Amino acid sequence: MSFESDSSLPAPRISDLARADARPADYLEGLNPEQRAAVEAIEGPVLVLAGAGTGKTRVLTTRLAHILASGRARPWELLAVTFTNKAAREMRERITHIIGPSAEGLRWLGTFHSIAAQILRRHAELVGLKSNYTILDTDDQERLLKQILEAENIDSKRWPAKMLAGLIDHWKNRGWRPDQLLPAENGAFANGKGQALYRLYQERLRILNACDFGDLLLHNITIFTSQPDVLAEYHNRFRYLLVDEYQDTNVAQYLWLRLLAQKSQNLCCVGDDDQSIYGWRGAEVDNILRFERDFPGAKVVRLERNYRSTSHILAAAAGLIATNKSRLGKTLWTEAEGGEKVIVRGVWDGEAESRLIADEVERAKRAGRAYRDIAILVRASFQMRAFEERFVLLQIPYVVIGGPRFFERAEIRDAIAYLRLIQSEDDDLAFERIVNTPKRGIGDTTVQKLLQIARLNGVPASHAARQIVLTDELPARTRTALANFLRDLDRWRGQAEHIHHARLMETVLEESGYTDALKLDKSPQAQGRLENLKELVQSMGGYDDLQAYLEHVSLVMDLERGPQADSVQIMTLHQAKGLEFPLVFLPGWEEGVFPSQRSMDEKGEKGLEEERRLAYVGITRARQEARISFAANRQVYGRWTSQLPSRFVDELPPANVEASSETGYYGGGPGMQQHGSRWDNDPDFGGGYSSPGWRRAQANQYRGTHPGRQAVIEGDGRLVAVSESSAASAYKRGDRVFHLKFGYGSVKGVEGNKLTVSFDKAGEKKVIDSFVEKA
């Protein structure tokens, strides 16, 4: 199919483009030497390694404007690809500001998917579609897959449609059609039926004249590789190609770009290998690492001058990321010398961490800093709960970026609804929310019928349900599912009278099938939802009973939100990419939390390096102040577990880091020494602090090489150091001891460095001997 005529678009005249307010000398003025080199390197392949805060967007837009203003191409002969519509709009606006109305002819400036959709509209018949094809959203995709699973007699509870949708999206991101699946990939679903189901799904899409988002690029690749004449037309069309955020491209995007650029070789990719943090959604950092091999003779321009952060922040980030082996290498620098060092603190636990940060937020506010200039960047969303509750208590305005607040998340609302219904059988809103959550075969029609019966008879919905299961008004399967649900509720209600409410919540989540449903969900969000539920259970331990906890939740949920123009920003590190703040808090730098144990277990060294890049992104979000913290222990399901400071803490260069020493929160007093770290007795570090100092190449190497290492906590809760524990404890049976959390008690048993202590008020607990002192 030939291209539509562009005769309706007037070719720009050089005299128009070089008018007084847009002369090349004007728009190139103010660029530093490296930026200018990136703008003026027009011909041939170019890789621009743009570090954080180095003026990447300015380089991108100026480069496009320079190509147009110098007459090398007309607007419709440029292909410029971004990852978001927002970035595309901003780029278009900036170019228009530089060269004027001629920028309106930039017809091929947009996201990967939007441009691929334009191309597919022109050639849809080559992949069995019509030009008016529809693009399915996620819900439509899962509904279609569910129909296919049912037709093939595959148990959708064991093999859910959402799981298959995630696999198909992964395969399409890799550029694999059904006939290209590897045997290992085929076996990932329904005992080797993945390939057949994928083929059925694609055939069904063709019948519906539809495609999903993954198809847009995959169909483009199919057309380009099977129709050389079509590819040749696009080679002639696009004289220059430019790609933003190249480090975030997946395999399909990489293949698509290579095909389009293989003739002219005039491809400019802009990105930062040190900020490749989206491997979990298919991004391949290797795409940018092998650019020079893919395009021999490519010019590489490094943008290293940072216009955002202080020299200490940049040096700390550079020292950390230098540990990664898979990187092209660059070092950020700034002319703005000085500024505060990166502050690192150890705290007793997660609650102490939230108190500390809330206090410092208030202190910063009193010193004149606006709340909106402060950000808290966490590795996982479950970490937000402690900060949100503390801010509610202190009436500090905050906003969660990129998602709802902790108690507004769907999984948390579901869990609380179970507790509300256990507490009060009359709670129809809770009943309606969870009677079929997770899916147990009680459809919307049944639920509406129950609610109608309840209203007509003036009884709660649960009472109506008890009545209707004794009749034949519902199908047998639905009646059985509803009866089982009511029986579960009765059992949990009975257990609530004699077990702790946190334990009750665990039981409900397990026995209801809610946890299993999330474990089967292979979407990237599922693991975070499981972690949020674990955090919910942990947070219940501080309340006397179920009623007290539910009252607390109601008060938190009732907090007046309203528009908060000046609010502390809370978000995950992934959501913070591209943003910047004067003051940044980075909590939870502990092994297993950050770096994420799951990431290391699944991807090994590659996962660890991506976690380190995420830490680098976090530090470089700070303009003036960056503050890192870690906890000595955390409470999980009511049990205290010792935590090790993140290896990333030890990888920070001592010259750019300062140990904080505010009594009551963390250690760092005079004479304090770091045991086992390269910071031992370092005068520049002021005595050291609690960093582990143990490097591990593999995820579990620590336990095998340093089994006796532990955190040392003084009696007032200050984290002092990390030391080696001996096989035998200094305590013996009968000793009186004091513990910061549990108070006074007597030692009842000794096993290595673990003590069984009968505390006067807290009862019998198992603790590590270094967490107590002799009374």
PDB file of C-alpha atoms in Angstrom, residues 569-679:
ATOM      1  CA  GLN A 569       4.935  13.601  47.991  1.00  0.00           C
ATOM      2  CA  ILE A 570       4.977   9.860  48.744  1.00  0.00           C
ATOM      3  CA  MET A 571       5.711   7.459  45.910  1.00  0.00           C
ATOM      4  CA  THR A 572       7.691   4.421  44.874  1.00  0.00           C
ATOM      5  CA  LEU A 573      11.144   4.800  43.393  1.00  0.00           C
ATOM      6  CA  HIS A 574       9.860   3.652  40.011  1.00  0.00           C
ATOM      7  CA  GLN A 575       7.264   6.424  39.984  1.00  0.00           C
ATOM      8  CA  ALA A 576       9.909   9.026  40.901  1.00  0.00           C
ATOM      9  CA  LYS A 577      11.932   8.623  37.707  1.00  0.00           C
ATOM     10  CA  GLY A 578      12.058  11.933  35.862  1.00  0.00           C
ATOM     11  CA  LEU A 579      11.103  13.968  38.943  1.00  0.00           C
ATOM     12  CA  GLU A 580      13.211  16.037  41.317  1.00  0.00           C
ATOM     13  CA  PHE A 581      12.798  17.501  44.798  1.00  0.00           C
ATOM     14  CA  PRO A 582      14.926  19.713  47.087  1.00  0.00           C
ATOM     15  CA  LEU A 583      14.642  17.218  49.994  1.00  0.00           C
ATOM     16  CA  VAL A 584      14.342  13.447  49.459  1.00  0.00           C
ATOM     17  CA  PHE A 585      13.921  10.726  52.085  1.00  0.00           C
ATOM     18  CA  LEU A 586      14.889   7.174  51.094  1.00  0.00           C
ATOM     19  CA  PRO A 587      13.664   4.779  53.830  1.00  0.00           C
ATOM     20  CA  GLY A 588      13.884   1.006  54.120  1.00  0.00           C
ATOM     21  CA  TRP A 589      17.404   0.440  52.822  1.00  0.00           C
ATOM     22  CA  GLU A 590      17.613  -3.097  54.211  1.00  0.00           C
ATOM     23  CA  GLU A 591      18.578  -6.416  52.683  1.00  0.00           C
ATOM     24  CA  GLY A 592      15.520  -8.127  51.296  1.00  0.00           C
ATOM     25  CA  VAL A 593      13.580  -4.871  51.123  1.00  0.00           C
ATOM     26  CA  PHE A 594      16.047  -2.894  49.031  1.00  0.00           C
ATOM     27  CA  PRO A 595      17.524  -4.621  47.152  1.00  0.00           C
ATOM     28  CA  SER A 596      14.348  -6.634  46.778  1.00  0.00           C
ATOM     29  CA  GLN A 597      14.861 -10.279  47.672  1.00  0.00           C
ATOM     30  CA  ARG A 598      12.304 -11.298  45.059  1.00  0.00           C
ATOM     31  CA  SER A 599      14.157  -9.441  42.320  1.00  0.00           C
ATOM     32  CA  MET A 600      17.439 -11.125  43.278  1.00  0.00           C
ATOM     33  CA  ASP A 601      15.865 -14.564  43.568  1.00  0.00           C
ATOM     34  CA  GLU A 602      14.232 -14.301  40.135  1.00  0.00           C
ATOM     35  CA  LYS A 603      17.031 -12.610  38.177  1.00  0.00           C
ATOM     36  CA  GLY A 604      20.211 -13.135  40.188  1.00  0.00           C
ATOM     37  CA  GLU A 605      23.025 -10.699  39.457  1.00  0.00           C
ATOM     38  CA  LYS A 606      20.992  -9.026  36.705  1.00  0.00           C
ATOM     39  CA  GLY A 607      18.209  -8.319  39.187  1.00  0.00           C
ATOM     40  CA  LEU A 608      20.660  -6.975  41.737  1.00  0.00           C
ATOM     41  CA  GLU A 609      22.156  -4.563  39.199  1.00  0.00           C
ATOM     42  CA  GLU A 610      18.693  -3.266  38.307  1.00  0.00           C
ATOM     43  CA  GLU A 611      17.996  -2.736  42.013  1.00  0.00           C
ATOM     44  CA  ARG A 612      21.240  -0.758  42.265  1.00  0.00           C
ATOM     45  CA  ARG A 613      20.188   1.376  39.302  1.00  0.00           C
ATOM     46  CA  LEU A 614      16.943   2.036  41.156  1.00  0.00           C
ATOM     47  CA  ALA A 615      18.942   3.210  44.169  1.00  0.00           C
ATOM     48  CA  TYR A 616      20.920   5.491  41.857  1.00  0.00           C
ATOM     49  CA  VAL A 617      17.688   6.946  40.488  1.00  0.00           C
ATOM     50  CA  GLY A 618      16.464   7.545  44.033  1.00  0.00           C
ATOM     51  CA  ILE A 619      19.543   9.468  45.151  1.00  0.00           C
ATOM     52  CA  THR A 620      19.652  11.596  41.993  1.00  0.00           C
ATOM     53  CA  ARG A 621      16.059  12.775  42.545  1.00  0.00           C
ATOM     54  CA  ALA A 622      17.445  15.020  45.319  1.00  0.00           C
ATOM     55  CA  ARG A 623      18.556  18.540  44.493  1.00  0.00           C
ATOM     56  CA  GLN A 624      19.856  19.676  47.878  1.00  0.00           C
ATOM     57  CA  GLU A 625      19.365  16.995  50.544  1.00  0.00           C
ATOM     58  CA  ALA A 626      19.185  13.192  50.421  1.00  0.00           C
ATOM     59  CA  ARG A 627      18.552  11.161  53.586  1.00  0.00           C
ATOM     60  CA  ILE A 628      18.752   7.377  53.667  1.00  0.00           C
ATOM     61  CA  SER A 629      17.522   5.243  56.559  1.00  0.00           C
ATOM     62  CA  PHE A 630      17.280   1.581  57.532  1.00  0.00           C
ATOM     63  CA  ALA A 631      15.757  -0.295  60.472  1.00  0.00           C
ATOM     64  CA  ALA A 632      17.513  -2.773  62.751  1.00  0.00           C
ATOM     65  CA  ASN A 633      14.412  -4.941  62.875  1.00  0.00           C
ATOM     66  CA  ARG A 634      10.878  -5.102  61.551  1.00  0.00           C
ATOM     67  CA  GLN A 635       7.731  -6.731  62.806  1.00  0.00           C
ATOM     68  CA  VAL A 636       6.270  -9.329  60.474  1.00  0.00           C
ATOM     69  CA  TYR A 637       3.020 -11.022  61.505  1.00  0.00           C
ATOM     70  CA  GLY A 638       3.651  -9.872  65.050  1.00  0.00           C
ATOM     71  CA  ARG A 639       7.176 -11.291  65.212  1.00  0.00           C
ATOM     72  CA  TRP A 640      10.311  -9.209  65.389  1.00  0.00           C
ATOM     73  CA  THR A 641      12.934 -10.074  62.782  1.00  0.00           C
ATOM     74  CA  SER A 642      16.456  -8.677  62.667  1.00  0.00           C
ATOM     75  CA  GLN A 643      17.259  -6.688  59.541  1.00  0.00           C
ATOM     76  CA  LEU A 644      20.597  -6.149  57.852  1.00  0.00           C
ATOM     77  CA  PRO A 645      21.397  -2.749  56.356  1.00  0.00           C
ATOM     78  CA  SER A 646      21.346  -2.815  52.566  1.00  0.00           C
ATOM     79  CA  ARG A 647      24.604  -3.554  50.800  1.00  0.00           C
ATOM     80  CA  PHE A 648      23.929  -0.323  48.919  1.00  0.00           C
ATOM     81  CA  VAL A 649      24.649   1.582  52.134  1.00  0.00           C
ATOM     82  CA  ASP A 650      28.159   0.166  52.238  1.00  0.00           C
ATOM     83  CA  GLU A 651      28.712   1.028  48.575  1.00  0.00           C
ATOM     84  CA  LEU A 652      28.267   4.761  49.185  1.00  0.00           C
ATOM     85  CA  PRO A 653      31.613   6.610  49.205  1.00  0.00           C
ATOM     86  CA  PRO A 654      32.461   7.648  52.802  1.00  0.00           C
ATOM     87  CA  ALA A 655      33.704  11.087  51.740  1.00  0.00           C
ATOM     88  CA  ASN A 656      30.208  12.048  50.608  1.00  0.00           C
ATOM     89  CA  VAL A 657      28.180  10.461  53.403  1.00  0.00           C
ATOM     90  CA  GLU A 658      27.511  11.578  56.953  1.00  0.00           C
ATOM     91  CA  ALA A 659      26.290   9.392  59.801  1.00  0.00           C
ATOM     92  CA  SER A 660      23.542  11.019  61.819  1.00  0.00           C
ATOM     93  CA  SER A 661      23.575  10.748  65.617  1.00  0.00           C
ATOM     94  CA  GLU A 662      20.346  11.981  67.157  1.00  0.00           C
ATOM     95  CA  THR A 663      19.774  10.084  70.390  1.00  0.00           C
ATOM     96  CA  GLY A 664      16.671   7.951  70.517  1.00  0.00           C
ATOM     97  CA  TYR A 665      16.561   7.180  66.828  1.00  0.00           C
ATOM     98  CA  TYR A 666      19.956   6.005  65.711  1.00  0.00           C
ATOM     99  CA  GLY A 667      23.551   5.638  66.702  1.00  0.00           C
ATOM    100  CA  GLY A 668      26.665   7.449  65.655  1.00  0.00           C
ATOM    101  CA  GLY A 669      28.029   8.851  68.881  1.00  0.00           C
ATOM    102  CA  PRO A 670      31.692   9.692  69.521  1.00  0.00           C
ATOM    103  CA  GLY A 671      34.026   6.767  69.391  1.00  0.00           C
ATOM    104  CA  MET A 672      31.521   4.456  67.742  1.00  0.00           C
ATOM    105  CA  GLN A 673      33.239   2.084  65.336  1.00  0.00           C
ATOM    106  CA  GLN A 674      32.027   0.195  62.335  1.00  0.00           C
ATOM    107  CA  HIS A 675      32.801  -3.500  62.543  1.00  0.00           C
ATOM    108  CA  GLY A 676      33.574  -5.297  59.324  1.00  0.00           C
ATOM    109  CA  SER A 677      33.261  -2.274  57.033  1.00  0.00           C
ATOM    110  CA  ARG A 678      35.760  -0.406  54.912  1.00  0.00           C
ATOM    111  CA  TRP A 679      34.775   2.641  57.018  1.00  0.00           C
TER     112      TRP A 679
END
